[in-house]
């Protein structure tokens, strides 16, 4: 276990993204899953200006950009192929070809009338897409599509397979498929519920495997543990919950950890914690980490155990403002991070920082605050004193 924590402590910046004159927050990051030798690894970044940028991973140079789509939420590469997906508040999930320069999506997954999509994911075999909606009237839905492209049906637009409508009572902020079982999906909502489904079962009531309650609006969810039998959750109040589904049919409690506000209990060496960004499960070492940070751009890595969270290391000298997104690559143990300073950074263990010095945060027009989670500029400890 010490090896992986030493590895994280040894992360240094390898590359900074090439500069852009347009200030924008980097809200989501994903990397291409294909491992063909003749193809460079690609990075897709969701920007707050309604665009998705495609970067070359090692140089972090922008290869192309899909622009003009306000209201995008989340970004995901297909698990095979070059498709890049994002859900949109216009009631669609869009798919672009990451290697084509055209800005028009190659596939469009249409929702039901009045759907406003704010979260989504695609199953590990690329067969099913699931998107979560904002609550409209009394409905907060999980909508499903068949994502497979059939030689008989070459149309660029698809209608839903169906929807779940009974299990959430407010905005569905998060959707995550199981990393290896295409039938398992977990959803999180501002209603505080985290629901696990087996979509191979016909009706919604029977498909619901279990409901976990974090008693606060859900900002992030994910899978962890051996065979990915655990789920974790972060809340908009900077809380953290961790459940073990192995205990569903036993007398053991499924809750491993429940911390209403991590900022109140964590002891960060030489600093503070202002917010949480997400979870990082290190599969080789079977270890879950939580990524958090400060409003000045310092990244904190916290280790998870049933006894609590503990500070492992902090990454300095990278970002100059709040970090919004990250992506861990288990193949080369690298970390990509994106922030409100419009920077994309690549970190690797033992690397020597040959990049330019830390850039100043870019002042951003107020329009980008629409539909993005805004952290307070005051640090958590400063706010506590008020």
mmCIF file of C-alpha atoms in Angstrom:
data_model
loop_
_atom_site.group_PDB
_atom_site.id
_atom_site.type_symbol
_atom_site.label_atom_id
_atom_site.label_comp_id
_atom_site.label_asym_id
_atom_site.label_seq_id
_atom_site.Cartn_x
_atom_site.Cartn_y
_atom_site.Cartn_z
ATOM 1 C CA UNK A 1 0.000 0.000 0.000
ATOM 2 C CA UNK A 2 2.875 2.353 0.745
ATOM 3 C CA UNK A 3 4.050 1.930 -2.852
ATOM 4 C CA UNK A 4 0.976 3.527 -4.404
ATOM 5 C CA UNK A 5 0.970 6.361 -1.871
ATOM 6 C CA UNK A 6 4.658 7.019 -2.617
ATOM 7 C CA UNK A 7 3.798 6.981 -6.320
ATOM 8 C CA UNK A 8 1.099 9.615 -5.822
ATOM 9 C CA UNK A 9 3.431 11.715 -3.686
ATOM 10 C CA UNK A 10 5.966 11.576 -6.548
ATOM 11 C CA UNK A 11 3.601 13.027 -9.174
ATOM 12 C CA UNK A 12 5.084 15.946 -11.093
ATOM 13 C CA UNK A 13 3.923 17.988 -14.074
ATOM 14 C CA UNK A 14 5.076 16.632 -17.449
ATOM 15 C CA UNK A 15 3.058 18.841 -19.790
ATOM 16 C CA UNK A 16 0.799 21.890 -19.720
ATOM 17 C CA UNK A 17 -1.814 22.462 -22.385
ATOM 18 C CA UNK A 18 -0.986 24.941 -25.100
ATOM 19 C CA UNK A 19 -2.380 28.350 -24.296
ATOM 20 C CA UNK A 20 -5.783 29.525 -25.446
ATOM 21 C CA UNK A 21 -6.927 33.130 -25.616
ATOM 22 C CA UNK A 22 -10.481 32.188 -24.640
ATOM 23 C CA UNK A 23 -10.948 31.826 -20.881
ATOM 24 C CA UNK A 24 -13.004 28.788 -19.944
ATOM 25 C CA UNK A 25 -13.430 26.323 -17.099
ATOM 26 C CA UNK A 26 -12.402 22.722 -17.806
ATOM 27 C CA UNK A 27 -15.359 20.806 -16.362
ATOM 28 C CA UNK A 28 -14.723 17.197 -17.457
ATOM 29 C CA UNK A 29 -11.901 15.001 -18.775
ATOM 30 C CA UNK A 30 -11.771 11.546 -20.351
ATOM 31 C CA UNK A 31 -9.125 9.638 -22.316
ATOM 32 C CA UNK A 32 -9.530 7.310 -25.281
ATOM 33 C CA UNK A 33 -9.645 3.615 -24.378
ATOM 34 C CA UNK A 34 -8.263 2.156 -27.641
ATOM 35 C CA UNK A 35 -4.729 0.793 -27.440
ATOM 36 C CA UNK A 36 -3.751 0.618 -31.126
ATOM 37 C CA UNK A 37 -0.047 1.292 -31.589
ATOM 38 C CA UNK A 38 -0.538 3.484 -34.664
ATOM 39 C CA UNK A 39 -2.991 5.777 -32.873
ATOM 40 C CA UNK A 40 -1.958 8.404 -30.362
ATOM 41 C CA UNK A 41 -3.908 8.515 -27.116
ATOM 42 C CA UNK A 42 -6.555 11.247 -27.159
ATOM 43 C CA UNK A 43 -8.017 13.391 -24.393
ATOM 44 C CA UNK A 44 -11.518 14.889 -24.530
ATOM 45 C CA UNK A 45 -12.196 17.953 -22.365
ATOM 46 C CA UNK A 46 -15.586 19.512 -21.671
ATOM 47 C CA UNK A 47 -15.343 23.310 -21.507
ATOM 48 C CA UNK A 48 -17.758 25.764 -19.923
ATOM 49 C CA UNK A 49 -18.099 27.703 -23.202
ATOM 50 C CA UNK A 50 -20.166 24.864 -24.712
ATOM 51 C CA UNK A 51 -17.351 23.079 -26.528
ATOM 52 C CA UNK A 52 -15.466 19.791 -26.359
ATOM 53 C CA UNK A 53 -11.743 19.932 -27.124
ATOM 54 C CA UNK A 54 -9.735 16.951 -28.341
ATOM 55 C CA UNK A 55 -6.082 16.944 -27.275
ATOM 56 C CA UNK A 56 -3.109 14.755 -28.007
ATOM 57 C CA UNK A 57 -2.399 13.255 -24.580
ATOM 58 C CA UNK A 58 1.394 13.499 -24.429
ATOM 59 C CA UNK A 59 1.808 16.978 -25.926
ATOM 60 C CA UNK A 60 -1.574 18.365 -24.748
ATOM 61 C CA UNK A 61 -1.927 20.233 -28.024
ATOM 62 C CA UNK A 62 -5.475 20.872 -29.286
ATOM 63 C CA UNK A 63 -6.210 18.697 -32.331
ATOM 64 C CA UNK A 64 -9.808 19.804 -32.908
ATOM 65 C CA UNK A 65 -12.761 21.358 -31.153
ATOM 66 C CA UNK A 66 -16.512 20.748 -31.339
ATOM 67 C CA UNK A 67 -18.027 24.176 -30.658
ATOM 68 C CA UNK A 68 -21.397 25.809 -30.249
ATOM 69 C CA UNK A 69 -23.249 23.443 -27.900
ATOM 70 C CA UNK A 70 -24.247 25.325 -24.720
ATOM 71 C CA UNK A 71 -25.646 23.133 -21.975
ATOM 72 C CA UNK A 72 -23.296 20.140 -22.354
ATOM 73 C CA UNK A 73 -22.846 17.996 -19.229
ATOM 74 C CA UNK A 74 -20.129 15.347 -18.879
ATOM 75 C CA UNK A 75 -17.781 13.860 -21.475
ATOM 76 C CA UNK A 76 -17.050 10.179 -22.203
ATOM 77 C CA UNK A 77 -15.088 8.241 -24.795
ATOM 78 C CA UNK A 78 -16.591 5.007 -26.068
ATOM 79 C CA UNK A 79 -14.870 1.952 -24.596
ATOM 80 C CA UNK A 80 -13.900 0.908 -28.118
ATOM 81 C CA UNK A 81 -13.630 3.181 -31.125
ATOM 82 C CA UNK A 82 -13.311 6.942 -31.312
ATOM 83 C CA UNK A 83 -16.790 8.107 -30.288
ATOM 84 C CA UNK A 84 -16.974 11.000 -27.798
ATOM 85 C CA UNK A 85 -20.301 11.488 -25.966
ATOM 86 C CA UNK A 86 -21.880 14.302 -23.976
ATOM 87 C CA UNK A 87 -25.405 14.907 -22.687
ATOM 88 C CA UNK A 88 -27.107 18.221 -23.298
ATOM 89 C CA UNK A 89 -29.854 20.351 -21.783
ATOM 90 C CA UNK A 90 -31.506 20.462 -25.233
ATOM 91 C CA UNK A 91 -32.816 16.933 -24.557
ATOM 92 C CA UNK A 92 -30.214 14.924 -26.483
ATOM 93 C CA UNK A 93 -27.042 12.909 -25.942
ATOM 94 C CA UNK A 94 -24.576 13.714 -28.711
ATOM 95 C CA UNK A 95 -21.748 11.614 -30.165
ATOM 96 C CA UNK A 96 -18.856 12.995 -32.207
ATOM 97 C CA UNK A 97 -16.033 11.142 -33.968
ATOM 98 C CA UNK A 98 -12.885 12.308 -32.171
ATOM 99 C CA UNK A 99 -10.803 11.914 -35.342
ATOM 100 C CA UNK A 100 -13.080 13.908 -37.659
ATOM 101 C CA UNK A 101 -12.809 17.663 -37.890
ATOM 102 C CA UNK A 102 -16.519 18.294 -38.527
ATOM 103 C CA UNK A 103 -18.346 19.942 -35.641
ATOM 104 C CA UNK A 104 -21.637 18.149 -36.281
ATOM 105 C CA UNK A 105 -22.367 15.060 -34.141
ATOM 106 C CA UNK A 106 -22.289 11.752 -36.024
ATOM 107 C CA UNK A 107 -25.034 10.334 -33.767
ATOM 108 C CA UNK A 108 -27.869 11.937 -31.833
ATOM 109 C CA UNK A 109 -29.825 10.205 -29.056
ATOM 110 C CA UNK A 110 -33.111 12.046 -28.575
ATOM 111 C CA UNK A 111 -34.996 12.153 -25.293
ATOM 112 C CA UNK A 112 -38.680 12.576 -24.562
ATOM 113 C CA UNK A 113 -40.342 16.014 -24.843
ATOM 114 C CA UNK A 114 -39.296 18.365 -22.000
ATOM 115 C CA UNK A 115 -36.202 16.245 -21.074
ATOM 116 C CA UNK A 116 -33.245 18.322 -19.846
ATOM 117 C CA UNK A 117 -30.213 16.041 -19.530
ATOM 118 C CA UNK A 118 -27.618 16.918 -16.885
ATOM 119 C CA UNK A 119 -25.782 13.573 -16.507
ATOM 120 C CA UNK A 120 -25.093 10.416 -18.520
ATOM 121 C CA UNK A 121 -22.828 7.401 -19.058
ATOM 122 C CA UNK A 122 -22.290 4.569 -21.549
ATOM 123 C CA UNK A 123 -22.033 0.894 -20.566
ATOM 124 C CA UNK A 124 -18.665 -0.894 -20.616
ATOM 125 C CA UNK A 125 -19.611 -2.819 -23.790
ATOM 126 C CA UNK A 126 -20.897 0.375 -25.514
ATOM 127 C CA UNK A 127 -24.384 -1.144 -25.914
ATOM 128 C CA UNK A 128 -26.467 1.144 -23.697
ATOM 129 C CA UNK A 129 -26.491 4.868 -22.905
ATOM 130 C CA UNK A 130 -28.258 6.147 -19.792
ATOM 131 C CA UNK A 131 -28.908 9.851 -19.101
ATOM 132 C CA UNK A 132 -30.348 11.602 -16.053
ATOM 133 C CA UNK A 133 -32.728 14.538 -16.269
ATOM 134 C CA UNK A 134 -33.448 17.698 -14.382
ATOM 135 C CA UNK A 135 -36.763 17.496 -12.547
ATOM 136 C CA UNK A 136 -39.551 18.857 -14.752
ATOM 137 C CA UNK A 137 -43.023 19.016 -13.197
ATOM 138 C CA UNK A 138 -42.928 15.885 -11.009
ATOM 139 C CA UNK A 139 -40.593 13.824 -13.198
ATOM 140 C CA UNK A 140 -36.891 13.092 -12.742
ATOM 141 C CA UNK A 141 -35.977 10.373 -15.216
ATOM 142 C CA UNK A 142 -33.260 7.937 -16.173
ATOM 143 C CA UNK A 143 -33.572 7.538 -19.958
ATOM 144 C CA UNK A 144 -32.013 4.629 -21.888
ATOM 145 C CA UNK A 145 -30.955 4.116 -25.535
ATOM 146 C CA UNK A 146 -29.477 1.288 -27.585
ATOM 147 C CA UNK A 147 -26.077 2.756 -28.529
ATOM 148 C CA UNK A 148 -25.162 0.058 -31.047
ATOM 149 C CA UNK A 149 -24.905 1.042 -34.696
ATOM 150 C CA UNK A 150 -26.690 -1.458 -36.937
ATOM 151 C CA UNK A 151 -25.853 -1.925 -40.622
ATOM 152 C CA UNK A 152 -29.621 -2.061 -41.220
ATOM 153 C CA UNK A 153 -30.214 1.243 -39.446
ATOM 154 C CA UNK A 154 -27.748 3.929 -40.499
ATOM 155 C CA UNK A 155 -29.869 6.853 -39.315
ATOM 156 C CA UNK A 156 -28.004 9.431 -37.242
ATOM 157 C CA UNK A 157 -30.865 9.858 -34.752
ATOM 158 C CA UNK A 158 -32.195 7.390 -32.157
ATOM 159 C CA UNK A 159 -35.236 7.380 -29.887
ATOM 160 C CA UNK A 160 -35.177 6.007 -26.303
ATOM 161 C CA UNK A 161 -35.653 2.368 -25.342
ATOM 162 C CA UNK A 162 -37.501 3.504 -22.219
ATOM 163 C CA UNK A 163 -37.060 5.297 -18.903
ATOM 164 C CA UNK A 164 -37.092 4.869 -15.103
ATOM 165 C CA UNK A 165 -39.370 7.425 -13.455
ATOM 166 C CA UNK A 166 -40.175 6.196 -9.930
ATOM 167 C CA UNK A 167 -36.879 6.065 -8.053
ATOM 168 C CA UNK A 168 -35.684 9.694 -7.895
ATOM 169 C CA UNK A 169 -37.726 12.715 -6.809
ATOM 170 C CA UNK A 170 -35.294 15.440 -7.904
ATOM 171 C CA UNK A 171 -32.551 16.229 -10.466
ATOM 172 C CA UNK A 172 -30.472 13.170 -11.431
ATOM 173 C CA UNK A 173 -26.995 14.678 -11.172
ATOM 174 C CA UNK A 174 -24.876 11.535 -11.687
ATOM 175 C CA UNK A 175 -25.008 8.278 -13.691
ATOM 176 C CA UNK A 176 -22.221 5.642 -13.674
ATOM 177 C CA UNK A 177 -22.217 2.207 -15.272
ATOM 178 C CA UNK A 178 -20.251 -0.609 -13.625
ATOM 179 C CA UNK A 179 -16.713 -0.837 -15.119
ATOM 180 C CA UNK A 180 -17.068 -4.522 -16.100
ATOM 181 C CA UNK A 181 -20.759 -5.514 -15.789
ATOM 182 C CA UNK A 182 -22.791 -3.740 -18.520
ATOM 183 C CA UNK A 183 -26.089 -4.425 -16.724
ATOM 184 C CA UNK A 184 -25.243 -2.591 -13.490
ATOM 185 C CA UNK A 185 -25.670 1.173 -13.219
ATOM 186 C CA UNK A 186 -25.725 3.579 -10.263
ATOM 187 C CA UNK A 187 -27.461 6.974 -10.193
ATOM 188 C CA UNK A 188 -27.291 9.897 -7.772
ATOM 189 C CA UNK A 189 -29.642 12.833 -7.263
ATOM 190 C CA UNK A 190 -30.176 16.073 -5.401
ATOM 191 C CA UNK A 191 -32.779 14.085 -3.434
ATOM 192 C CA UNK A 192 -29.832 12.494 -1.575
ATOM 193 C CA UNK A 193 -30.489 8.996 -2.917
ATOM 194 C CA UNK A 194 -27.946 6.765 -4.647
ATOM 195 C CA UNK A 195 -29.709 3.945 -6.518
ATOM 196 C CA UNK A 196 -28.135 0.764 -7.909
ATOM 197 C CA UNK A 197 -29.942 -0.962 -10.801
ATOM 198 C CA UNK A 198 -29.631 -4.215 -12.726
ATOM 199 C CA UNK A 199 -31.041 -3.177 -16.113
ATOM 200 C CA UNK A 200 -31.197 -6.788 -17.364
ATOM 201 C CA UNK A 201 -34.381 -7.076 -15.256
ATOM 202 C CA UNK A 202 -37.520 -5.896 -17.026
ATOM 203 C CA UNK A 203 -39.327 -3.443 -14.748
ATOM 204 C CA UNK A 204 -37.960 -0.562 -12.678
ATOM 205 C CA UNK A 205 -39.097 -1.849 -9.261
ATOM 206 C CA UNK A 206 -37.416 -5.239 -9.730
ATOM 207 C CA UNK A 207 -34.344 -3.718 -11.393
ATOM 208 C CA UNK A 208 -33.639 -1.605 -8.282
ATOM 209 C CA UNK A 209 -30.988 -3.581 -6.379
ATOM 210 C CA UNK A 210 -30.600 -1.185 -3.465
ATOM 211 C CA UNK A 211 -30.988 2.443 -2.405
ATOM 212 C CA UNK A 212 -28.349 4.231 -0.323
ATOM 213 C CA UNK A 213 -29.069 7.587 1.313
ATOM 214 C CA UNK A 214 -26.353 10.189 1.757
ATOM 215 C CA UNK A 215 -28.917 12.750 3.060
ATOM 216 C CA UNK A 216 -27.451 15.477 0.842
ATOM 217 C CA UNK A 217 -27.376 16.490 -2.820
ATOM 218 C CA UNK A 218 -25.091 14.146 -4.809
ATOM 219 C CA UNK A 219 -22.223 15.729 -6.782
ATOM 220 C CA UNK A 220 -20.173 12.644 -7.722
ATOM 221 C CA UNK A 221 -20.512 8.836 -7.632
ATOM 222 C CA UNK A 222 -18.287 5.919 -8.646
ATOM 223 C CA UNK A 223 -17.447 2.240 -8.259
ATOM 224 C CA UNK A 224 -14.545 0.789 -6.260
ATOM 225 C CA UNK A 225 -13.296 -2.359 -4.516
ATOM 226 C CA UNK A 226 -12.481 -5.869 -5.739
ATOM 227 C CA UNK A 227 -14.812 -6.696 -8.664
ATOM 228 C CA UNK A 228 -16.195 -3.191 -8.150
ATOM 229 C CA UNK A 229 -18.664 -4.259 -5.469
ATOM 230 C CA UNK A 230 -18.440 -0.944 -3.605
ATOM 231 C CA UNK A 231 -19.842 2.493 -4.467
ATOM 232 C CA UNK A 232 -18.802 5.911 -3.202
ATOM 233 C CA UNK A 233 -20.426 9.311 -3.310
ATOM 234 C CA UNK A 234 -19.484 12.968 -2.798
ATOM 235 C CA UNK A 235 -22.069 15.635 -1.989
ATOM 236 C CA UNK A 236 -22.440 19.309 -2.847
ATOM 237 C CA UNK A 237 -21.860 19.970 0.866
ATOM 238 C CA UNK A 238 -18.413 18.282 0.537
ATOM 239 C CA UNK A 239 -19.606 15.113 2.273
ATOM 240 C CA UNK A 240 -18.344 11.603 1.509
ATOM 241 C CA UNK A 241 -20.141 8.238 1.705
ATOM 242 C CA UNK A 242 -18.852 4.754 0.930
ATOM 243 C CA UNK A 243 -20.958 1.582 0.737
ATOM 244 C CA UNK A 244 -20.088 -2.120 0.349
ATOM 245 C CA UNK A 245 -22.616 -4.044 -1.765
ATOM 246 C CA UNK A 246 -21.028 -7.358 -0.705
ATOM 247 C CA UNK A 247 -22.984 -6.961 2.553
ATOM 248 C CA UNK A 248 -26.422 -6.576 0.960
ATOM 249 C CA UNK A 249 -27.466 -10.144 1.795
ATOM 250 C CA UNK A 250 -25.695 -10.336 5.156
ATOM 251 C CA UNK A 251 -26.198 -8.903 8.638
ATOM 252 C CA UNK A 252 -23.177 -6.632 8.153
ATOM 253 C CA UNK A 253 -23.917 -2.920 7.592
ATOM 254 C CA UNK A 254 -23.268 -1.818 4.011
ATOM 255 C CA UNK A 255 -22.027 1.643 5.073
ATOM 256 C CA UNK A 256 -18.226 1.726 5.290
ATOM 257 C CA UNK A 257 -17.910 5.458 5.835
ATOM 258 C CA UNK A 258 -20.237 8.453 6.158
ATOM 259 C CA UNK A 259 -18.717 11.906 6.644
ATOM 260 C CA UNK A 260 -21.238 14.784 6.345
ATOM 261 C CA UNK A 261 -18.503 17.401 5.740
ATOM 262 C CA UNK A 262 -14.949 16.244 5.021
ATOM 263 C CA UNK A 263 -13.583 19.754 5.580
ATOM 264 C CA UNK A 264 -14.487 19.534 9.270
ATOM 265 C CA UNK A 265 -12.589 16.311 9.982
ATOM 266 C CA UNK A 266 -9.626 16.118 7.589
ATOM 267 C CA UNK A 267 -6.183 17.197 8.735
ATOM 268 C CA UNK A 268 -4.307 18.440 5.678
ATOM 269 C CA UNK A 269 -0.593 18.971 6.287
ATOM 270 C CA UNK A 270 0.349 22.619 5.828
ATOM 271 C CA UNK A 271 -2.981 23.713 4.441
ATOM 272 C CA UNK A 272 -6.755 23.497 4.160
ATOM 273 C CA UNK A 273 -9.334 21.631 2.101
ATOM 274 C CA UNK A 274 -11.940 23.820 0.361
ATOM 275 C CA UNK A 275 -13.792 21.222 -1.769
ATOM 276 C CA UNK A 276 -13.897 17.659 -3.129
ATOM 277 C CA UNK A 277 -13.563 16.873 -6.843
ATOM 278 C CA UNK A 278 -14.102 13.098 -7.059
ATOM 279 C CA UNK A 279 -12.827 9.594 -6.370
ATOM 280 C CA UNK A 280 -9.838 7.698 -7.758
ATOM 281 C CA UNK A 281 -9.873 3.904 -7.436
ATOM 282 C CA UNK A 282 -6.423 2.340 -7.921
ATOM 283 C CA UNK A 283 -7.364 -1.097 -9.242
ATOM 284 C CA UNK A 284 -3.883 -2.680 -9.026
ATOM 285 C CA UNK A 285 -3.590 -1.810 -5.340
ATOM 286 C CA UNK A 286 -7.310 -2.117 -4.489
ATOM 287 C CA UNK A 287 -7.232 1.321 -2.905
ATOM 288 C CA UNK A 288 -9.692 4.209 -3.081
ATOM 289 C CA UNK A 289 -8.496 7.811 -2.954
ATOM 290 C CA UNK A 290 -10.461 11.057 -2.812
ATOM 291 C CA UNK A 291 -9.298 14.083 -4.791
ATOM 292 C CA UNK A 292 -9.901 17.537 -3.310
ATOM 293 C CA UNK A 293 -8.287 20.929 -3.381
ATOM 294 C CA UNK A 294 -8.081 24.600 -2.530
ATOM 295 C CA UNK A 295 -9.402 27.675 -4.313
ATOM 296 C CA UNK A 296 -5.797 28.612 -5.126
ATOM 297 C CA UNK A 297 -5.221 25.437 -7.178
ATOM 298 C CA UNK A 298 -3.490 23.070 -4.750
ATOM 299 C CA UNK A 299 -4.650 19.453 -5.234
ATOM 300 C CA UNK A 300 -5.035 17.206 -2.167
ATOM 301 C CA UNK A 301 -5.056 13.396 -2.409
ATOM 302 C CA UNK A 302 -6.779 11.606 0.481
ATOM 303 C CA UNK A 303 -6.644 7.890 1.283
ATOM 304 C CA UNK A 304 -9.903 6.076 2.167
ATOM 305 C CA UNK A 305 -10.278 3.445 4.892
ATOM 306 C CA UNK A 306 -13.260 2.333 6.967
ATOM 307 C CA UNK A 307 -11.665 4.244 9.848
ATOM 308 C CA UNK A 308 -11.769 7.515 7.880
ATOM 309 C CA UNK A 309 -9.931 9.681 5.359
ATOM 310 C CA UNK A 310 -6.274 10.608 5.708
ATOM 311 C CA UNK A 311 -4.125 13.060 3.790
ATOM 312 C CA UNK A 312 -1.561 11.373 1.495
ATOM 313 C CA UNK A 313 0.027 14.217 -0.434
ATOM 314 C CA UNK A 314 -0.607 17.569 -2.098
ATOM 315 C CA UNK A 315 0.270 18.629 -5.648
ATOM 316 C CA UNK A 316 1.601 22.184 -5.822
ATOM 317 C CA UNK A 317 2.693 24.511 -8.616
ATOM 318 C CA UNK A 318 0.119 23.428 -11.160
ATOM 319 C CA UNK A 319 -3.186 25.273 -11.139
ATOM 320 C CA UNK A 320 -3.872 28.854 -10.092
ATOM 321 C CA UNK A 321 -7.582 28.395 -9.340
ATOM 322 C CA UNK A 322 -10.155 25.771 -8.353
ATOM 323 C CA UNK A 323 -9.601 22.339 -9.944
ATOM 324 C CA UNK A 324 -12.840 21.087 -11.549
ATOM 325 C CA UNK A 325 -11.905 17.790 -13.192
ATOM 326 C CA UNK A 326 -9.357 14.987 -13.350
ATOM 327 C CA UNK A 327 -8.758 11.646 -15.061
ATOM 328 C CA UNK A 328 -6.515 8.859 -13.745
ATOM 329 C CA UNK A 329 -4.813 6.515 -16.247
ATOM 330 C CA UNK A 330 -4.094 3.134 -14.664
ATOM 331 C CA UNK A 331 -1.821 2.044 -17.554
ATOM 332 C CA UNK A 332 0.932 4.587 -16.908
ATOM 333 C CA UNK A 333 -0.190 5.907 -13.496
ATOM 334 C CA UNK A 334 -0.626 9.391 -14.932
ATOM 335 C CA UNK A 335 -3.072 12.059 -13.820
ATOM 336 C CA UNK A 336 -4.763 14.713 -15.958
ATOM 337 C CA UNK A 337 -6.262 17.734 -14.192
ATOM 338 C CA UNK A 338 -8.339 20.679 -15.424
ATOM 339 C CA UNK A 339 -9.314 23.854 -13.650
ATOM 340 C CA UNK A 340 -10.977 27.229 -13.588
ATOM 341 C CA UNK A 341 -7.655 28.699 -14.756
ATOM 342 C CA UNK A 342 -8.345 27.137 -18.221
ATOM 343 C CA UNK A 343 -5.299 24.866 -17.838
ATOM 344 C CA UNK A 344 -5.028 21.140 -18.602
ATOM 345 C CA UNK A 345 -2.083 19.478 -16.856
ATOM 346 C CA UNK A 346 -0.490 16.026 -17.217
ATOM 347 C CA UNK A 347 1.198 14.633 -14.081
ATOM 348 C CA UNK A 348 3.387 11.495 -13.929
ATOM 349 C CA UNK A 349 5.374 9.833 -11.098
ATOM 350 C CA UNK A 350 9.021 10.887 -10.970
ATOM 351 C CA UNK A 351 8.700 13.312 -13.874
ATOM 352 C CA UNK A 352 10.775 16.472 -14.060
ATOM 353 C CA UNK A 353 8.707 19.620 -14.589
ATOM 354 C CA UNK A 354 10.039 21.136 -17.810
ATOM 355 C CA UNK A 355 6.988 23.316 -18.319
ATOM 356 C CA UNK A 356 6.604 27.018 -17.801
ATOM 357 C CA UNK A 357 5.811 28.356 -14.377
ATOM 358 C CA UNK A 358 2.327 28.358 -12.898
ATOM 359 C CA UNK A 359 -0.038 30.560 -14.896
ATOM 360 C CA UNK A 360 -2.331 33.167 -13.419
ATOM 361 C CA UNK A 361 -6.009 32.445 -13.199
ATOM 362 C CA UNK A 362 -7.967 33.825 -16.142
ATOM 363 C CA UNK A 363 -10.858 36.174 -15.390
ATOM 364 C CA UNK A 364 -14.007 34.646 -16.831
ATOM 365 C CA UNK A 365 -17.195 36.320 -17.979
ATOM 366 C CA UNK A 366 -20.232 35.723 -15.809
ATOM 367 C CA UNK A 367 -22.053 33.737 -18.537
ATOM 368 C CA UNK A 368 -19.987 30.632 -17.808
ATOM 369 C CA UNK A 369 -21.449 30.438 -14.333
ATOM 370 C CA UNK A 370 -24.659 29.137 -15.843
ATOM 371 C CA UNK A 371 -25.158 25.450 -15.025
ATOM 372 C CA UNK A 372 -21.675 24.979 -13.518
ATOM 373 C CA UNK A 373 -21.041 24.308 -9.888
ATOM 374 C CA UNK A 374 -19.383 27.396 -8.442
ATOM 375 C CA UNK A 375 -17.192 27.049 -5.360
ATOM 376 C CA UNK A 376 -16.903 30.044 -3.077
ATOM 377 C CA UNK A 377 -13.712 32.052 -3.542
ATOM 378 C CA UNK A 378 -13.322 32.229 0.219
ATOM 379 C CA UNK A 379 -11.476 29.335 1.778
ATOM 380 C CA UNK A 380 -13.460 27.029 4.056
ATOM 381 C CA UNK A 381 -11.552 28.087 7.202
ATOM 382 C CA UNK A 382 -12.077 31.759 6.401
ATOM 383 C CA UNK A 383 -15.826 31.196 6.024
ATOM 384 C CA UNK A 384 -16.002 29.343 9.359
ATOM 385 C CA UNK A 385 -14.666 32.419 11.168
ATOM 386 C CA UNK A 386 -17.411 34.685 9.795
#
